[in-house]
Every structure is written in structure tokens, then in C-alpha cells.
Amino acid sequence: MQQFQQYIDGAFDDGSAQFHSIDPATGAAWASMPEAQAADVNRAVQAAETAFLGSEWAGMTATQCGKLLHRLADLVAENAPRLAELETRDTGKIIRETSAQIAYVAEYYRYYAGLADKIEGAHLPIDKPDMEVWLRREPIGVVAAVVPWNSQLFLSAVKIGPALAAGCTVVLKASEEGPAPMLEFARIFDQAGFPKGVLNVITGGPEAGATLTSHPKVVHVAFTGGPETARHIVRNSAENLASTSLELGGKSPFIVFDDADIDSAVNAQVSGIFAATGQSCVAGSRLVISNKIKDEFLTKLKAKAEAVVIGDPTDMATEVGPLCTLHQRDNALALIAASEKQGARVVTGGQPIAGDGFYFPPTIIDCSDAPQADCITNEFFGPVLSVLSFDTEEEALEIANNTTFGLASGVFTSSLTRAHRMIRGIRAGIVWVNTYRAVSPIAPFGGHGLSGHGREGGMQAALDYTKVKAVWLKTSDDPIPDPFVIR
Ligand code: NAD
């Protein structure tokens, strides 16, 4: 059994309690993880605050901070194979995805390394002749970052990168499901040369999360996870009036018009829903398809879904691995059963694969006769695609926007004018046109409604970790007159 350690105040320890992490490909325990108790969380927050107030970090120039982030980016790139192996082992995300994604995570740190000394204040053309007024951009303080189990290295990079570039310090709580890659990341971070306490990495479940996000010294909670947990986070942070950024779930529409390149759209839909075994917040999980091409599209899609290579996530040939937890598998099964009762029809898949591990096949459900079925309204977080069809563009837009979520969307059409109308009409934080799932450190990422608020990625994310201080300086040498002398 492999042992992992938590990282607090620049040191590693086993913690006072441990739990076992499960390999989703076998269902067996494979590693022992420290489960952060209240004392550990408090120690981590205290270390982050001491580092934030200490002269070593606060006294560092932004350029020096950028150099450390560059060093971190290099280390992540060098260690990407090891990190990918651990993420695959601990979460079941297939190795071909973790390898590519983690190599790209290094680019997020590089982007924020470059941004560190470009976060500028401003000079104001104030309406008083003997005053200079300018704005300093200062770091907000101790940030709590809470991430889910899918793509933890990526989801933490979009928090740690901008927060450190802005001069904040961070306590990151890795998910209790599959924390190994984050605890290994802490070892890599430790080599980059940041002052101790600038980043602290702990793990544990809702209790550790609640202690962290309600801590009075935490000024901002950067959260990625489900909407129900987000409600707890907002309540936890309310006591201290800490700010929050919430990256939550989705039920993203994948809209295909009859003038689209069908083969290209089918390929994008396959990876849009079945990549990461569907455990992706931006999964294009609602196919909204023109009735004119529905049969042809579904025939091609079904053939591709049934040809997907399902198996050992550590094998480079595997295209769909296991779900991360047994709970995820049971949840998918329950939602499908409920939807069938409501009138939805399973086109392919729908039953878990027998044997060890939490395997579930690519599944397509036609909801033409059940447009309000659970599989249309609820996030599965599994390889399950729900299908609705339309006759007109107006209908397509209405179906796309008929959701409480608003994270991502895809539009496939060869009409430029229609593409523009759809871009304007869709209520979501991301619209991909004739493509899907493209991401970059340069582009902001986030949602509307139950998909949350705040944006990660891009320049704005770093500015969100700063606050503005207005400075007033009197430039005349005239003394301030006695205010009580009547003139
Ligand atoms: P989750 O909400 O159950 O857990 C997320 C994190 O919150 C975990 O670290 C967990 O320990 C912690 N947590 C749980 N209860 C808490 C509490 N009371 N206080 C503080 N922290 C608490 O999410 P999950 O099941 O791990 O992940 C799946 C969800 O994440 C899906 O809804 C998915 O769409 C969403 N997600 C969103 C994005 C995005 O960028 N928008 C990316 C990936 C995943």
C-alpha cells in the first residue's frame, strides 16, 4: 500500500488520521492518505496567513514571483508522466487523457508566471489640483481552494496559478476521492523554491472542507464541484463575508443543424460526452439535433459509441475507463431507470459492465417522448448522452436554454449568420462553434445560473485575487488650515 503525506507550512506529515484510496479499475484499496482533521486545517490556514504577512513572500517582487511560477511550470512539465500515472491510478481517468492534460497544466502555470509582473495599478486624473491619486492592486490574502476529483491538477492550477501570481497564499483541499496526484504535486511544488506556507495541500471530505471554508482567516473560497456543495460553501463563507468563485456542474447543449458537417459533429459529440468517461463539467450531455438529420446522426453516433475501447485506464489504447466511484455508477443507473419510466428510450448502453471496477458503457438515451425526463434536467457526470430534436432554429435555442445550468454549449452549422444568432442567444459561459472542449489558459472559463459564478483562466482570474487600494497624496506644501477658524 503506497503512503501519501499532507503538506503544511513547507513540511510533509502523515496527519493524525488516514483513509484508504480506491483504485476504480479494480475496486480495491491501493494507497493510504492523511485525512485532515480540524487541527490540521487550522495549522494550514495559520501557515498560509503567516506566509502572507511575512516579509519573504510579501517582500518579493512580482518578477521574482513570476520566476518561481516558471520554475513550477518546468517541474510540472518534467514530472507530468508521474503525475498522470497517479491521477489515472487514483481516479480511473484514462492515461491518454491525463498525460495530455497534465502536460498542458504546465502551460497554465507558465501563463500566470508571465502575468505576475503585469498586474498593474492605475493613476487617476483626479478633479483636485493639489492631489495625486492612484490605485494599488494588492493581493486579497489567504485563499481556500476546494476541488473535486476529476482533473484535480488542472482545476487546482486555475486557482493556484492566478492566486500566487497576485501575491496571495493558498490552502488547497484535494478531493477525498483520488487525492494522490495533488499530494504528489505538493512534493513538486516544494522543489520550486517558494517560501514555506505559500501553498499548503491537505485532503479529507466534507468536514475538512467545511472547517476550511468557514475559517475566519480565509478571505476567498475558490470552489469547483457540485451545486449542492456550493450552497454549503456559500453558507460556510458567509459568517466571515469571504468572497467565493464557484465553478459548478452543467448540462451543456450540443446543437447540430442540418447544414453541419455531420461526420465532424459526430466525432466532436463522441469526445464531447464520452471523454473522461463523461465525468466532465463541460460534457456536451444534451444532444439537440435537427429532425432532418436525426436518424443519420444517431446511426453514426451509435456505431462510434459501440466501437469505443473500454478497459484498463493505464493502457494507452483505452478510450473509456471506469467511473471514479461506485456511487457514480449507481447514480447513472438510477437516473437511467427513472428516465425510462418517464418515457425516455435507451438507444445503446444503459447497464454497467459486469466484473471488478466501476465500468459503465457509453450510453445514448432518446428523450423525444420525454423532454422533461430526469436525464434531460439532471447532470449525470457519466458517459450518458440525452437526445432531443427540433424543427426550427427558434426551437433549438429554446431547448438549449431550457436548463438551470449555463456552463458550456456547442453549435454545429455551416451558416455564419445562424452561428452569430446562436452565439447571441445561448445562455452559457462558453459557446464553441464547430468545435467542442477546446480550452486555454488565455481564455476565461465559467458559467451562469447553477453552473456558478466567477471565471477561471485568463487575465481577469488573476485580477480577481487582488483588491484595489486608493491612495491620496497632497502635493501642495500649504499647511492644512484649522477647520474651526471661520473665514
Ligand atoms: P462535490 O461537490 O461533491 O465535491 C467537491 C469538493 O467539495 C470535494 O473536495 C469535497 O470534499 C468538498 N466538499 C464536500 N462537502 C463540502 C462542504 N460541506 N464544505 C466544503 N467542502 C465540501 O463534487 P464532486 O462530486 O467531487 O465533483 C463533481 C462535480 O464537480 C460535478 O457537479 C461537476 O460538474 C463539477 N465540476 C465542475 C467543474 C467546472 O469547472 N465548472 C469542473 C469539474 C467538475
PDB file of C-alpha atoms in Angstrom, residues 141-296:
ATOM      1  CA  GLY A 141      -4.982  37.302   1.381  1.00  0.00           C
ATOM      2  CA  VAL A 142      -5.436  33.641   2.282  1.00  0.00           C
ATOM      3  CA  VAL A 143      -7.384  31.699  -0.337  1.00  0.00           C
ATOM      4  CA  ALA A 144      -9.106  28.355   0.292  1.00  0.00           C
ATOM      5  CA  ALA A 145      -9.211  26.224  -2.857  1.00  0.00           C
ATOM      6  CA  VAL A 146     -11.547  23.216  -2.858  1.00  0.00           C
ATOM      7  CA  VAL A 147     -11.563  20.865  -5.843  1.00  0.00           C
ATOM      8  CA  PRO A 148     -13.477  17.764  -6.962  1.00  0.00           C
ATOM      9  CA  TRP A 149     -11.798  14.517  -8.004  1.00  0.00           C
ATOM     10  CA  ASN A 150     -11.965  14.882 -11.760  1.00  0.00           C
ATOM     11  CA  SER A 151      -8.988  16.709 -13.310  1.00  0.00           C
ATOM     12  CA  GLN A 152      -7.672  17.911  -9.941  1.00  0.00           C
ATOM     13  CA  LEU A 153      -4.300  19.043 -11.250  1.00  0.00           C
ATOM     14  CA  PHE A 154      -5.992  21.152 -13.890  1.00  0.00           C
ATOM     15  CA  LEU A 155      -8.718  22.517 -11.601  1.00  0.00           C
ATOM     16  CA  SER A 156      -6.167  23.439  -8.936  1.00  0.00           C
ATOM     17  CA  ALA A 157      -3.787  25.094 -11.445  1.00  0.00           C
ATOM     18  CA  VAL A 158      -6.518  27.575 -12.434  1.00  0.00           C
ATOM     19  CA  LYS A 159      -6.745  28.583  -8.770  1.00  0.00           C
ATOM     20  CA  ILE A 160      -3.141  28.315  -7.517  1.00  0.00           C
ATOM     21  CA  GLY A 161      -1.626  29.950 -10.644  1.00  0.00           C
ATOM     22  CA  PRO A 162      -3.589  33.248 -10.576  1.00  0.00           C
ATOM     23  CA  ALA A 163      -3.727  33.400  -6.754  1.00  0.00           C
ATOM     24  CA  LEU A 164       0.079  33.171  -6.395  1.00  0.00           C
ATOM     25  CA  ALA A 165       0.657  35.489  -9.357  1.00  0.00           C
ATOM     26  CA  ALA A 166      -1.434  38.059  -7.475  1.00  0.00           C
ATOM     27  CA  GLY A 167       0.612  37.518  -4.269  1.00  0.00           C
ATOM     28  CA  CYS A 168      -1.942  35.522  -2.255  1.00  0.00           C
ATOM     29  CA  THR A 169      -1.267  32.335  -0.309  1.00  0.00           C
ATOM     30  CA  VAL A 170      -3.352  29.183  -0.655  1.00  0.00           C
ATOM     31  CA  VAL A 171      -4.676  26.215   1.297  1.00  0.00           C
ATOM     32  CA  LEU A 172      -5.830  23.608  -1.193  1.00  0.00           C
ATOM     33  CA  LYS A 173      -8.130  20.802  -0.105  1.00  0.00           C
ATOM     34  CA  ALA A 174      -7.865  17.942  -2.553  1.00  0.00           C
ATOM     35  CA  SER A 175     -10.917  15.741  -3.018  1.00  0.00           C
ATOM     36  CA  GLU A 176     -11.208  12.717  -0.742  1.00  0.00           C
ATOM     37  CA  GLU A 177     -11.723  10.706  -3.956  1.00  0.00           C
ATOM     38  CA  GLY A 178      -8.414  10.346  -5.790  1.00  0.00           C
ATOM     39  CA  PRO A 179      -6.205  12.861  -3.915  1.00  0.00           C
ATOM     40  CA  ALA A 180      -2.892  11.135  -4.822  1.00  0.00           C
ATOM     41  CA  PRO A 181      -1.963  13.435  -7.737  1.00  0.00           C
ATOM     42  CA  MET A 182      -2.461  16.568  -5.600  1.00  0.00           C
ATOM     43  CA  LEU A 183      -0.347  15.235  -2.734  1.00  0.00           C
ATOM     44  CA  GLU A 184       2.385  14.350  -5.236  1.00  0.00           C
ATOM     45  CA  PHE A 185       2.020  17.816  -6.772  1.00  0.00           C
ATOM     46  CA  ALA A 186       2.820  19.242  -3.308  1.00  0.00           C
ATOM     47  CA  ARG A 187       6.213  17.451  -3.467  1.00  0.00           C
ATOM     48  CA  ILE A 188       6.892  19.053  -6.834  1.00  0.00           C
ATOM     49  CA  PHE A 189       5.756  22.465  -5.612  1.00  0.00           C
ATOM     50  CA  ASP A 190       8.121  22.115  -2.650  1.00  0.00           C
ATOM     51  CA  GLN A 191      11.091  21.904  -5.058  1.00  0.00           C
ATOM     52  CA  ALA A 192      10.208  25.168  -6.815  1.00  0.00           C
ATOM     53  CA  GLY A 193      11.610  27.358  -4.005  1.00  0.00           C
ATOM     54  CA  PHE A 194       8.554  29.280  -2.757  1.00  0.00           C
ATOM     55  CA  PRO A 195       8.673  30.431   0.886  1.00  0.00           C
ATOM     56  CA  LYS A 196       7.098  27.899   3.260  1.00  0.00           C
ATOM     57  CA  GLY A 197       3.346  28.214   3.793  1.00  0.00           C
ATOM     58  CA  VAL A 198       2.654  29.896   0.429  1.00  0.00           C
ATOM     59  CA  LEU A 199       0.844  26.720  -0.645  1.00  0.00           C
ATOM     60  CA  ASN A 200      -0.488  24.061   1.710  1.00  0.00           C
ATOM     61  CA  VAL A 201      -2.120  20.868   0.426  1.00  0.00           C
ATOM     62  CA  ILE A 202      -4.433  18.770   2.567  1.00  0.00           C
ATOM     63  CA  THR A 203      -7.163  16.265   1.838  1.00  0.00           C
ATOM     64  CA  GLY A 204     -10.291  14.902   3.501  1.00  0.00           C
ATOM     65  CA  GLY A 205     -14.034  15.035   2.979  1.00  0.00           C
ATOM     66  CA  PRO A 206     -16.879  17.455   3.725  1.00  0.00           C
ATOM     67  CA  GLU A 207     -15.785  18.008   7.332  1.00  0.00           C
ATOM     68  CA  ALA A 208     -12.303  19.188   6.378  1.00  0.00           C
ATOM     69  CA  GLY A 209     -13.903  21.248   3.581  1.00  0.00           C
ATOM     70  CA  ALA A 210     -16.362  22.871   5.975  1.00  0.00           C
ATOM     71  CA  THR A 211     -13.642  23.708   8.540  1.00  0.00           C
ATOM     72  CA  LEU A 212     -11.517  25.274   5.818  1.00  0.00           C
ATOM     73  CA  THR A 213     -14.217  27.267   4.053  1.00  0.00           C
ATOM     74  CA  SER A 214     -15.650  28.653   7.295  1.00  0.00           C
ATOM     75  CA  HIS A 215     -12.234  29.612   8.689  1.00  0.00           C
ATOM     76  CA  PRO A 216     -12.196  33.276   9.782  1.00  0.00           C
ATOM     77  CA  LYS A 217      -8.746  33.860   8.245  1.00  0.00           C
ATOM     78  CA  VAL A 218      -9.848  32.739   4.767  1.00  0.00           C
ATOM     79  CA  VAL A 219     -10.816  35.736   2.626  1.00  0.00           C
ATOM     80  CA  HIS A 220     -11.851  33.924  -0.557  1.00  0.00           C
ATOM     81  CA  VAL A 221     -13.061  30.421  -1.395  1.00  0.00           C
ATOM     82  CA  ALA A 222     -12.333  29.184  -4.914  1.00  0.00           C
ATOM     83  CA  PHE A 223     -14.557  26.149  -5.356  1.00  0.00           C
ATOM     84  CA  THR A 224     -15.144  23.605  -8.092  1.00  0.00           C
ATOM     85  CA  GLY A 225     -17.738  20.910  -7.523  1.00  0.00           C
ATOM     86  CA  GLY A 226     -21.473  20.287  -7.454  1.00  0.00           C
ATOM     87  CA  PRO A 227     -24.223  22.898  -6.846  1.00  0.00           C
ATOM     88  CA  GLU A 228     -25.362  21.270  -3.582  1.00  0.00           C
ATOM     89  CA  THR A 229     -21.872  21.505  -2.081  1.00  0.00           C
ATOM     90  CA  ALA A 230     -21.626  25.066  -3.412  1.00  0.00           C
ATOM     91  CA  ARG A 231     -24.629  26.028  -1.253  1.00  0.00           C
ATOM     92  CA  HIS A 232     -22.770  24.719   1.818  1.00  0.00           C
ATOM     93  CA  ILE A 233     -19.650  26.625   0.760  1.00  0.00           C
ATOM     94  CA  VAL A 234     -21.568  29.900   0.419  1.00  0.00           C
ATOM     95  CA  ARG A 235     -23.162  29.373   3.848  1.00  0.00           C
ATOM     96  CA  ASN A 236     -19.750  28.477   5.345  1.00  0.00           C
ATOM     97  CA  SER A 237     -18.114  31.579   3.906  1.00  0.00           C
ATOM     98  CA  ALA A 238     -20.999  33.889   4.837  1.00  0.00           C
ATOM     99  CA  GLU A 239     -20.050  34.058   8.514  1.00  0.00           C
ATOM    100  CA  ASN A 240     -16.775  35.826   7.612  1.00  0.00           C
ATOM    101  CA  LEU A 241     -18.168  37.511   4.487  1.00  0.00           C
ATOM    102  CA  ALA A 242     -15.462  35.769   2.457  1.00  0.00           C
ATOM    103  CA  SER A 243     -15.945  36.056  -1.294  1.00  0.00           C
ATOM    104  CA  THR A 244     -16.483  32.968  -3.461  1.00  0.00           C
ATOM    105  CA  SER A 245     -15.907  31.835  -7.022  1.00  0.00           C
ATOM    106  CA  LEU A 246     -17.988  28.794  -7.934  1.00  0.00           C
ATOM    107  CA  GLU A 247     -17.306  26.513 -10.910  1.00  0.00           C
ATOM    108  CA  LEU A 248     -20.165  24.035 -10.826  1.00  0.00           C
ATOM    109  CA  GLY A 249     -21.874  21.432 -12.924  1.00  0.00           C
ATOM    110  CA  GLY A 250     -23.527  21.603 -16.314  1.00  0.00           C
ATOM    111  CA  LYS A 251     -25.995  20.060 -18.730  1.00  0.00           C
ATOM    112  CA  SER A 252     -24.481  21.569 -21.813  1.00  0.00           C
ATOM    113  CA  PRO A 253     -26.383  21.552 -25.135  1.00  0.00           C
ATOM    114  CA  PHE A 254     -24.607  20.226 -28.201  1.00  0.00           C
ATOM    115  CA  ILE A 255     -26.682  21.656 -31.074  1.00  0.00           C
ATOM    116  CA  VAL A 256     -26.369  20.240 -34.590  1.00  0.00           C
ATOM    117  CA  PHE A 257     -28.119  21.861 -37.582  1.00  0.00           C
ATOM    118  CA  ASP A 258     -28.850  20.052 -40.831  1.00  0.00           C
ATOM    119  CA  ASP A 259     -26.207  22.127 -42.690  1.00  0.00           C
ATOM    120  CA  ALA A 260     -23.388  20.952 -40.385  1.00  0.00           C
ATOM    121  CA  ASP A 261     -20.504  18.688 -41.374  1.00  0.00           C
ATOM    122  CA  ILE A 262     -22.127  15.587 -39.881  1.00  0.00           C
ATOM    123  CA  ASP A 263     -19.024  13.380 -39.545  1.00  0.00           C
ATOM    124  CA  SER A 264     -17.098  16.160 -37.866  1.00  0.00           C
ATOM    125  CA  ALA A 265     -20.002  16.841 -35.484  1.00  0.00           C
ATOM    126  CA  VAL A 266     -20.349  13.124 -34.655  1.00  0.00           C
ATOM    127  CA  ASN A 267     -16.649  12.938 -33.748  1.00  0.00           C
ATOM    128  CA  ALA A 268     -16.931  16.089 -31.604  1.00  0.00           C
ATOM    129  CA  GLN A 269     -20.020  14.676 -29.875  1.00  0.00           C
ATOM    130  CA  VAL A 270     -18.269  11.361 -29.117  1.00  0.00           C
ATOM    131  CA  SER A 271     -15.383  13.102 -27.365  1.00  0.00           C
ATOM    132  CA  GLY A 272     -17.723  15.831 -26.053  1.00  0.00           C
ATOM    133  CA  ILE A 273     -19.650  13.321 -23.957  1.00  0.00           C
ATOM    134  CA  PHE A 274     -17.578  10.140 -23.622  1.00  0.00           C
ATOM    135  CA  ALA A 275     -14.122  11.649 -22.940  1.00  0.00           C
ATOM    136  CA  ALA A 276     -13.197  11.407 -19.247  1.00  0.00           C
ATOM    137  CA  THR A 277     -15.959   8.755 -19.099  1.00  0.00           C
ATOM    138  CA  GLY A 278     -18.416  11.657 -19.163  1.00  0.00           C
ATOM    139  CA  GLN A 279     -17.068  12.981 -15.846  1.00  0.00           C
ATOM    140  CA  SER A 280     -16.511  16.430 -17.165  1.00  0.00           C
ATOM    141  CA  CYS A 281     -18.322  19.610 -16.152  1.00  0.00           C
ATOM    142  CA  VAL A 282     -18.428  20.758 -19.799  1.00  0.00           C
ATOM    143  CA  ALA A 283     -19.632  17.399 -21.160  1.00  0.00           C
ATOM    144  CA  GLY A 284     -21.949  18.016 -24.117  1.00  0.00           C
ATOM    145  CA  SER A 285     -24.551  15.848 -22.421  1.00  0.00           C
ATOM    146  CA  ARG A 286     -27.687  17.095 -24.244  1.00  0.00           C
ATOM    147  CA  LEU A 287     -27.622  16.468 -27.982  1.00  0.00           C
ATOM    148  CA  VAL A 288     -30.051  18.905 -29.629  1.00  0.00           C
ATOM    149  CA  ILE A 289     -30.356  17.638 -33.174  1.00  0.00           C
ATOM    150  CA  SER A 290     -32.239  18.774 -36.287  1.00  0.00           C
ATOM    151  CA  ASN A 291     -35.040  16.333 -37.156  1.00  0.00           C
ATOM    152  CA  LYS A 292     -33.814  16.401 -40.779  1.00  0.00           C
ATOM    153  CA  ILE A 293     -30.574  14.599 -39.866  1.00  0.00           C
ATOM    154  CA  LYS A 294     -31.512  12.888 -36.598  1.00  0.00           C
ATOM    155  CA  ASP A 295     -31.617   9.315 -37.951  1.00  0.00           C
ATOM    156  CA  GLU A 296     -28.368   9.589 -39.901  1.00  0.00           C
TER     157      GLU A 296
END
